[in-house]
XYZ file of C-alpha atoms in Angstrom:
532
model
C -12.325 2.158 35.165
C -13.666 -1.330 35.974
C -14.001 -2.335 31.953
C -12.354 -5.524 30.547
C -9.320 -4.013 29.776
C -7.901 -4.614 33.403
C -7.415 -8.257 32.382
C -4.021 -6.782 31.268
C -1.222 -5.437 33.357
C 0.496 -3.669 31.119
C 0.360 -3.026 27.991
C 3.429 -2.826 24.691
C 3.115 -0.361 21.800
C 4.841 -1.873 19.017
C 5.727 0.453 16.029
C 6.859 -1.144 12.857
C 8.117 1.593 11.301
C 7.675 1.540 7.659
C 5.811 -1.602 7.583
C 2.700 -1.473 5.187
C -0.461 -3.500 5.291
C 0.096 -4.136 1.374
C 3.408 -5.619 2.239
C 2.483 -7.610 5.287
C -0.914 -9.010 4.330
C 0.347 -11.225 1.378
C 3.599 -12.530 3.850
C 0.757 -13.628 6.539
C -1.212 -15.285 4.054
C 2.204 -17.017 2.574
C 3.054 -18.399 5.910
C 6.395 -15.904 6.065
C 5.040 -14.699 9.468
C 3.550 -17.267 11.687
C 3.777 -15.029 14.809
C 1.857 -11.765 13.279
C -0.755 -14.477 11.727
C -1.139 -16.031 15.556
C -1.578 -12.186 16.899
C -3.974 -10.987 13.843
C -6.321 -14.478 14.917
C -7.043 -13.145 18.281
C -6.764 -9.307 17.457
C -8.560 -6.027 16.443
C -6.797 -4.573 13.480
C -7.633 -1.796 11.305
C -6.098 -0.239 7.634
C -5.600 3.632 7.461
C -4.461 5.727 4.878
C -0.488 6.338 5.330
C 0.553 9.380 7.676
C 3.055 11.327 6.986
C 5.802 11.669 9.843
C 5.024 14.844 10.625
C 1.288 13.928 11.378
C 1.670 10.874 13.218
C 0.696 11.291 16.339
C 1.731 8.528 18.396
C 5.246 10.552 19.999
C 2.569 13.251 20.720
C 0.255 10.717 22.130
C 2.662 8.612 24.682
C 3.687 12.305 25.878
C 0.170 13.263 26.900
C -0.451 9.788 28.314
C 3.030 10.262 30.532
C 1.960 13.649 31.239
C -1.447 12.232 32.562
C 0.477 9.836 35.281
C 1.000 6.579 33.351
C 4.300 5.153 33.878
C 6.052 4.562 30.526
C 9.191 2.784 29.390
C 9.945 4.634 25.977
C 12.786 2.033 24.344
C 13.605 4.103 21.565
C 17.145 3.358 21.021
C 18.619 6.315 21.002
C 16.899 6.940 24.849
C 18.721 3.862 26.272
C 21.359 4.392 29.085
C 25.117 3.286 27.359
C 25.626 0.621 28.966
C 21.726 -1.288 27.844
C 23.094 -0.401 24.568
C 24.348 -3.411 21.884
C 27.685 -2.467 20.217
C 27.275 -3.603 16.901
C 30.663 -5.198 16.789
C 28.896 -7.689 18.827
C 25.743 -8.895 16.297
C 27.053 -11.928 15.511
C 28.166 -13.259 11.769
C 25.326 -15.498 11.600
C 22.479 -12.853 12.177
C 24.490 -11.119 9.278
C 23.690 -13.982 7.067
C 20.338 -13.546 7.828
C 20.597 -10.809 5.234
C 21.589 -11.155 1.386
C 25.066 -9.495 0.726
C 25.185 -5.752 -0.530
C 28.336 -3.855 -1.207
C 30.373 -1.921 0.914
C 30.872 -2.809 4.586
C 28.831 -4.384 6.859
C 28.769 -1.826 9.421
C 25.276 -0.102 8.555
C 23.809 -3.156 8.708
C 25.298 -4.373 12.283
C 24.319 -0.560 13.637
C 20.458 -1.101 12.270
C 20.474 -5.051 14.007
C 22.185 -3.149 17.005
C 19.530 -0.505 17.715
C 17.036 -3.254 17.174
C 17.987 -6.042 19.773
C 18.714 -2.871 21.997
C 15.295 -1.818 21.911
C 13.996 -5.639 21.480
C 15.955 -6.377 25.127
C 15.263 -3.281 26.804
C 11.495 -3.854 26.570
C 12.029 -7.382 28.019
C 13.251 -6.434 30.657
C 11.093 -3.352 31.662
C 8.502 -6.455 31.339
C 10.221 -8.180 34.333
C 11.095 -4.866 36.284
C 10.515 -4.733 40.365
C 8.270 -1.769 39.550
C 6.713 -2.922 35.982
C 5.647 -0.042 33.741
C 1.937 0.242 32.492
C 2.892 1.020 29.281
C 6.039 -0.169 27.157
C 6.667 1.495 23.785
C 9.059 -0.750 21.320
C 9.554 1.456 18.219
C 11.300 -0.386 15.603
C 12.946 0.774 12.461
C 14.269 -2.348 10.864
C 12.069 -2.283 7.653
C 13.035 1.417 7.073
C 16.769 1.056 7.808
C 16.258 -2.208 5.337
C 14.810 0.103 2.097
C 17.894 2.192 2.891
C 20.567 0.112 2.888
C 19.339 -1.846 -0.012
C 17.615 0.390 -1.857
C 20.349 0.730 -4.795
C 20.410 -3.382 -4.408
C 18.789 -6.045 -6.763
C 18.753 -7.872 -3.102
C 16.279 -5.421 -1.396
C 12.931 -7.698 -2.210
C 14.775 -10.488 -0.510
C 16.493 -8.120 2.064
C 12.951 -7.205 3.192
C 11.619 -10.664 3.352
C 14.660 -11.355 5.686
C 13.489 -8.532 7.948
C 9.881 -9.131 8.305
C 10.942 -12.903 9.429
C 12.929 -11.012 12.139
C 10.850 -8.901 13.027
C 8.236 -11.866 13.075
C 10.922 -14.516 15.245
C 11.271 -11.138 17.928
C 7.232 -10.527 17.828
C 7.419 -14.512 18.811
C 9.660 -14.575 21.467
C 8.650 -11.166 23.446
C 5.022 -13.013 23.628
C 6.905 -15.854 24.795
C 8.549 -14.034 27.515
C 5.521 -11.738 28.347
C 3.060 -13.236 31.021
C -0.317 -13.648 30.660
C -1.680 -9.872 31.468
C 0.618 -8.758 28.516
C -1.307 -6.715 25.463
C -0.055 -5.852 22.449
C -0.731 -2.916 20.495
C 1.211 -3.356 16.929
C 0.830 -0.322 14.762
C 2.535 1.782 11.979
C 2.122 4.713 10.186
C 2.302 3.012 6.665
C 5.132 4.211 4.162
C 5.333 5.752 0.416
C 1.262 6.331 0.692
C 0.897 2.909 1.460
C -1.082 2.026 4.090
C -0.671 1.682 7.587
C -2.141 -0.454 10.403
C -3.202 -1.461 13.954
C -3.548 -4.559 15.540
C -4.857 -4.779 18.965
C -4.823 -8.381 20.824
C -5.177 -9.093 24.503
C -4.997 -12.097 26.928
C -8.480 -13.653 27.813
C -9.926 -10.440 25.410
C -11.889 -11.605 22.456
C -11.555 -9.151 19.680
C -14.916 -7.828 19.562
C -14.045 -6.522 23.330
C -11.109 -4.072 22.169
C -11.659 -0.430 21.442
C -11.381 -0.170 17.730
C -8.567 1.740 16.075
C -9.574 2.582 12.611
C -7.583 5.468 12.656
C -4.462 7.126 13.836
C -6.263 10.022 16.298
C -8.118 7.074 17.609
C -4.623 5.632 19.256
C -4.787 8.231 21.607
C -7.870 7.344 23.198
C -7.730 4.035 22.922
C -4.818 3.764 24.839
C -6.228 5.820 27.686
C -9.075 3.577 27.893
C -7.073 0.408 28.298
C -4.854 1.619 30.197
C -7.981 3.396 32.772
C -6.554 6.994 32.351
C -7.739 10.362 31.608
C -5.893 12.387 28.467
C -5.529 15.968 29.790
C -8.073 18.179 28.622
C -5.728 20.397 26.343
C -4.881 17.217 24.804
C -5.272 17.217 21.012
C -6.069 13.528 21.169
C -8.562 13.513 23.521
C -12.205 12.083 21.545
C -15.945 13.252 23.091
C -15.819 9.495 24.403
C -16.392 8.685 27.843
C -13.556 6.366 29.171
C -16.106 3.705 30.191
C -16.780 0.033 28.542
C -19.580 1.454 26.526
C -16.308 2.469 24.445
C -14.917 -1.032 24.302
C -18.832 -1.209 22.366
C -19.863 1.552 21.181
C -23.691 2.197 19.366
C -22.896 3.343 16.606
C -26.206 5.221 15.014
C -28.284 3.468 12.860
C -26.887 3.796 8.803
C -28.559 6.242 6.825
C -30.659 4.852 3.905
C -29.032 6.271 0.949
C -31.589 7.773 -1.272
C -32.617 5.936 -4.145
C -31.865 7.484 -7.703
C -34.499 8.380 -9.702
C -36.165 10.407 -12.860
C -38.140 12.205 -10.616
C -35.231 11.899 -7.783
C -32.074 13.069 -9.713
C -28.539 12.654 -8.480
C -26.981 16.154 -7.277
C -23.571 16.714 -9.108
C -20.744 19.362 -8.249
C -17.071 20.042 -8.984
C -14.612 18.261 -6.743
C -12.578 19.951 -4.319
C -9.199 18.950 -3.285
C -10.663 17.457 0.059
C -12.486 14.881 -1.772
C -9.798 12.882 -3.360
C -9.493 10.552 -0.491
C -13.106 10.004 0.170
C -13.439 9.528 -3.761
C -10.038 7.410 -3.872
C -11.495 5.139 -1.097
C -14.781 4.538 -2.783
C -13.349 3.740 -6.246
C -9.799 2.137 -5.602
C -9.482 0.856 -8.919
C -9.046 4.285 -10.843
C -6.364 6.271 -10.296
C -7.436 9.554 -9.160
C -4.324 12.139 -9.484
C -4.284 15.479 -7.586
C -4.075 17.569 -10.779
C -7.297 16.265 -12.025
C -10.323 18.017 -12.409
C -13.274 16.409 -10.807
C -17.154 15.782 -10.983
C -18.526 13.901 -8.594
C -22.374 12.519 -8.118
C -24.527 11.808 -5.121
C -27.136 10.224 -3.962
C -28.506 13.834 -2.885
C -27.777 17.441 -1.977
C -26.369 16.218 1.722
C -22.992 14.934 -0.377
C -23.468 12.415 2.629
C -23.432 9.457 -0.099
C -20.774 9.431 -3.233
C -22.183 7.268 -6.170
C -19.971 8.542 -8.863
C -16.622 10.758 -10.014
C -15.303 11.476 -13.512
C -11.959 13.094 -13.891
C -10.120 15.150 -16.756
C -6.208 15.094 -16.410
C -4.079 17.786 -18.059
C -3.398 15.295 -20.857
C -6.637 14.948 -21.786
C -6.928 11.129 -19.527
C -11.082 11.142 -18.929
C -11.627 8.133 -15.826
C -15.135 7.282 -14.582
C -16.363 5.501 -11.830
C -19.969 4.504 -10.416
C -21.561 2.379 -8.103
C -24.410 -0.022 -9.848
C -27.096 0.847 -10.458
C -25.900 4.673 -11.132
C -23.570 3.405 -13.792
C -26.620 2.538 -16.331
C -28.687 5.488 -15.411
C -28.684 8.626 -17.077
C -27.704 10.936 -15.092
C -24.528 9.007 -15.113
C -24.164 10.688 -18.944
C -24.833 13.782 -17.448
C -21.796 13.440 -15.107
C -19.752 12.581 -17.811
C -21.010 15.181 -20.482
C -19.447 17.859 -17.250
C -15.882 16.363 -17.959
C -16.747 17.160 -21.586
C -18.047 20.480 -21.510
C -14.618 21.411 -19.251
C -12.464 19.707 -21.704
C -14.120 21.742 -24.687
C -14.135 24.680 -22.349
C -10.720 24.667 -21.776
C -9.622 23.796 -25.594
C -7.830 20.011 -24.889
C -8.721 18.916 -28.120
C -8.198 15.115 -27.711
C -9.383 12.829 -24.955
C -8.496 9.414 -24.313
C -9.811 6.619 -21.722
C -8.052 6.742 -18.547
C -9.275 3.694 -17.165
C -9.586 -0.460 -17.691
C -13.128 -0.883 -20.217
C -13.619 -4.401 -20.364
C -15.380 -4.612 -24.047
C -19.354 -4.244 -24.417
C -19.717 -3.159 -20.649
C -21.720 -0.288 -19.752
C -18.716 1.770 -19.208
C -17.594 0.811 -22.712
C -21.231 2.053 -23.570
C -21.294 5.159 -21.563
C -17.829 6.079 -23.468
C -19.353 5.553 -26.761
C -22.415 7.053 -26.074
C -20.208 10.341 -25.236
C -18.671 10.187 -28.631
C -15.701 7.979 -28.524
C -14.291 5.920 -30.567
C -12.155 3.079 -30.693
C -8.521 3.486 -30.681
C -7.002 0.065 -30.049
C -8.121 -3.405 -27.794
C -6.151 -4.654 -24.585
C -6.490 -7.843 -23.242
C -5.708 -8.664 -19.125
C -3.607 -11.758 -18.484
C -3.007 -13.833 -15.416
C -0.389 -15.783 -14.702
C 0.359 -17.697 -11.616
C 4.438 -17.478 -9.905
C 4.627 -21.392 -10.445
C 3.829 -20.562 -14.149
C 6.763 -18.436 -14.475
C 9.181 -20.715 -13.058
C 7.865 -24.202 -14.747
C 8.826 -22.312 -18.361
C 11.555 -19.619 -17.723
C 15.373 -21.014 -17.786
C 17.183 -19.235 -15.509
C 19.250 -16.243 -17.376
C 23.212 -16.805 -18.302
C 25.669 -16.089 -15.925
C 26.618 -13.634 -18.506
C 23.892 -11.537 -17.689
C 25.176 -10.327 -14.442
C 28.255 -9.160 -16.107
C 26.588 -7.172 -18.860
C 24.039 -6.050 -17.019
C 23.300 -4.544 -13.405
C 19.673 -4.747 -12.216
C 18.671 -2.521 -9.001
C 15.461 -0.993 -7.732
C 14.486 1.822 -10.041
C 14.156 5.663 -9.000
C 11.729 7.802 -10.440
C 14.509 9.362 -11.959
C 14.874 6.183 -13.867
C 11.384 6.301 -15.153
C 11.943 9.662 -16.180
C 14.683 8.997 -17.931
C 13.077 5.819 -19.695
C 10.366 8.046 -20.708
C 12.423 10.030 -23.147
C 13.001 7.004 -24.898
C 11.656 6.228 -27.961
C 10.299 2.505 -27.083
C 8.967 4.000 -24.032
C 7.531 7.372 -24.215
C 3.725 5.782 -24.444
C 4.488 2.874 -22.129
C 4.542 4.741 -19.239
C 2.469 7.511 -18.558
C 3.156 10.321 -16.081
C 2.553 9.025 -12.390
C 2.747 5.441 -13.216
C 2.892 3.361 -10.007
C 5.539 1.000 -9.156
C 7.146 -0.896 -5.822
C 10.706 -0.369 -5.682
C 10.931 -3.936 -4.012
C 9.497 -5.391 -6.508
C 10.177 -3.567 -9.456
C 13.579 -3.351 -11.489
C 15.612 -0.885 -14.037
C 18.442 -2.839 -16.156
C 21.395 -0.759 -16.824
C 24.415 -1.857 -19.335
C 27.649 0.574 -19.536
C 25.668 3.608 -17.947
C 22.335 3.317 -19.778
C 19.086 1.914 -19.373
C 18.628 -1.369 -20.961
C 15.492 -2.249 -19.967
C 12.665 -1.461 -16.864
C 9.924 -3.444 -15.111
C 7.791 -1.535 -12.920
C 5.131 -3.631 -10.661
C 3.092 -2.639 -7.298
C 0.957 -4.398 -5.130
C -2.803 -4.688 -5.385
C -4.028 -6.668 -2.276
C -2.507 -9.903 -3.160
C -1.702 -9.601 -6.251
C 1.646 -8.300 -8.282
C 0.239 -5.890 -10.731
C 3.190 -5.503 -13.508
C 2.289 -2.009 -15.272
C 5.362 -1.311 -17.453
C 7.816 -3.804 -19.089
C 10.005 -1.867 -21.733
C 13.604 -3.252 -23.404
C 15.041 -0.788 -25.495
C 15.598 -1.865 -29.002
C 19.209 -2.014 -29.284
C 18.665 -4.892 -26.172
C 15.711 -6.918 -27.455
C 18.382 -9.660 -28.661
C 20.390 -9.800 -25.638
C 18.990 -11.645 -21.867
C 17.602 -8.538 -20.957
C 14.048 -9.182 -21.051
C 15.134 -12.508 -19.170
C 16.789 -11.064 -16.687
C 13.678 -8.550 -15.914
C 11.237 -11.277 -15.578
C 13.442 -13.409 -13.276
C 14.250 -10.566 -11.251
C 10.284 -10.125 -11.210
C 9.543 -13.820 -10.036
C 12.251 -13.473 -7.344
C 10.635 -10.698 -5.800
C 7.166 -12.245 -5.921
C 8.468 -15.116 -4.087
C 10.662 -12.524 -1.558
C 7.091 -10.771 -0.851
C 4.973 -13.788 -0.704
C 2.797 -12.896 -3.650
C 1.494 -15.852 -6.282
C -0.497 -14.341 -8.943
C 0.630 -11.316 -11.119
C -1.804 -9.497 -13.975
C -0.780 -7.125 -16.557
C -2.349 -5.894 -19.630
C -1.012 -6.174 -23.541
C -1.902 -4.243 -26.804
C -0.448 -4.085 -30.103
C 2.382 -1.368 -28.416
C 3.690 -3.696 -25.139
C 5.747 -6.500 -27.541
C 7.492 -7.672 -24.373
C 4.207 -7.687 -22.198
C 2.637 -9.868 -24.665
C 5.994 -12.283 -25.297
C 5.678 -12.297 -21.197
C 2.211 -13.738 -21.572
C 3.053 -16.096 -24.114
C 6.099 -17.690 -23.110
C 4.345 -18.016 -19.309
C 1.557 -19.381 -21.039
C -0.924 -16.672 -19.048
C -4.603 -16.895 -19.177
C -6.635 -14.324 -20.509
C -9.176 -12.469 -17.916
C -10.398 -9.949 -19.483
C -10.726 -7.766 -23.137
C -10.907 -4.492 -22.974
C -11.178 -1.377 -24.945
C -8.898 1.866 -25.301
C -10.943 4.795 -26.581
C -10.017 8.485 -27.789
C -12.625 11.264 -28.897
C -10.952 14.165 -30.735
C -13.059 17.606 -30.535
C -13.261 19.530 -34.443
C -11.856 22.722 -34.485
C -14.597 25.585 -34.372
């Protein structure tokens, strides 16, 4: 091919199975992963939506490249010769101490680490073989293994932090061992609907001269280009781009100008389809869009190329609305909103409620009010830093550890808590949470409290904090807060946001105890259709 990738004699594909952009980004910014930070500073990176294991194309791509004649070294632990596999008994006790204690024996953890080091050593050996392969594949399953091993342990966030730091140390070791002719592709399919990523870096080659890998499907053509190879003509992953330097710096067509929406040129409205959900969620990520909702969409014109607004109706009567400015104050926004109301009335949904955050006095507040929604309570959004909580939160008494068992919650825990009178209104269907940041408190076999938290970029978003009435005079509340604060530290997160209203007593206590700052006054709205 004769292009820039010739500066790399070989390429190493490192797959961090189970790693996600949302988990790694705050760890990098907080300084937990210096080797990854250095690699990212010199490479080209992309995030892409989570890909289920059955749809992850990398194994098929590697097989096609091998068929095309690329010398490939597969360092998957189960593919290595028995003499190249480290015994779990050979894992040193000092390495085990890198991870927090867990119930049961240490055999599963030893096995996971033995697999990790076996693959790592095999990949380094491949670099120094007499005839080094052009492509080395190093799958790393430690993050996924640790998630399973600690799935019932309150130390899950600390274990995942240790796993990430160990992978970073091995990445540093690999880059130190490899010569200046070795390029790196670090990638992941994501996990549990959280985004995966690609990070490509090459020696002596600036990031803007590297192939773009904005989606898993692009991995095949990018690797073929870098390896000066040609995928088989019947390969699913062969894209219609020439294997030339033009692929390294493709000429994109001019961006199509979005039509101006005026009264003479109204927006194009239509009913949403299941296939639209990805575009809607990407355009308006701050709103929770569910597959079971009825969608109505607004586009700049009939080509449906530019999405400018979306409204949805959930089976429970929740109404969501989002729009790009200036469409949010355009008359057609009301027309889009009316379609949702007509749909609700036609399907005999008698009570509607706002399912999005609405700032008091905003254009969205005006839109809901004009549609007949009335005030049903006020919501205050708060922000607090980890240091604020630590400065004001006394450590829970030692008796807490014997009275309450804290562990990562499951969906079954949330469903069970939803049946409790204290939690019914605080745990909507589909409430999102990351198990490693969240906690359920168990006392004498029953749920005493629940903290549901999720990542949002560099923020910890607390979606629910519930303590049962009979445990409100116990240290359960403090134990959940302490767990959440420790999980924030382990995940590299510094700030948390949460909302309070008249029903969220625990959240309000958190705000007052930690001296949180108010960042928004919002409203909760409701509309009732009169019986005919």
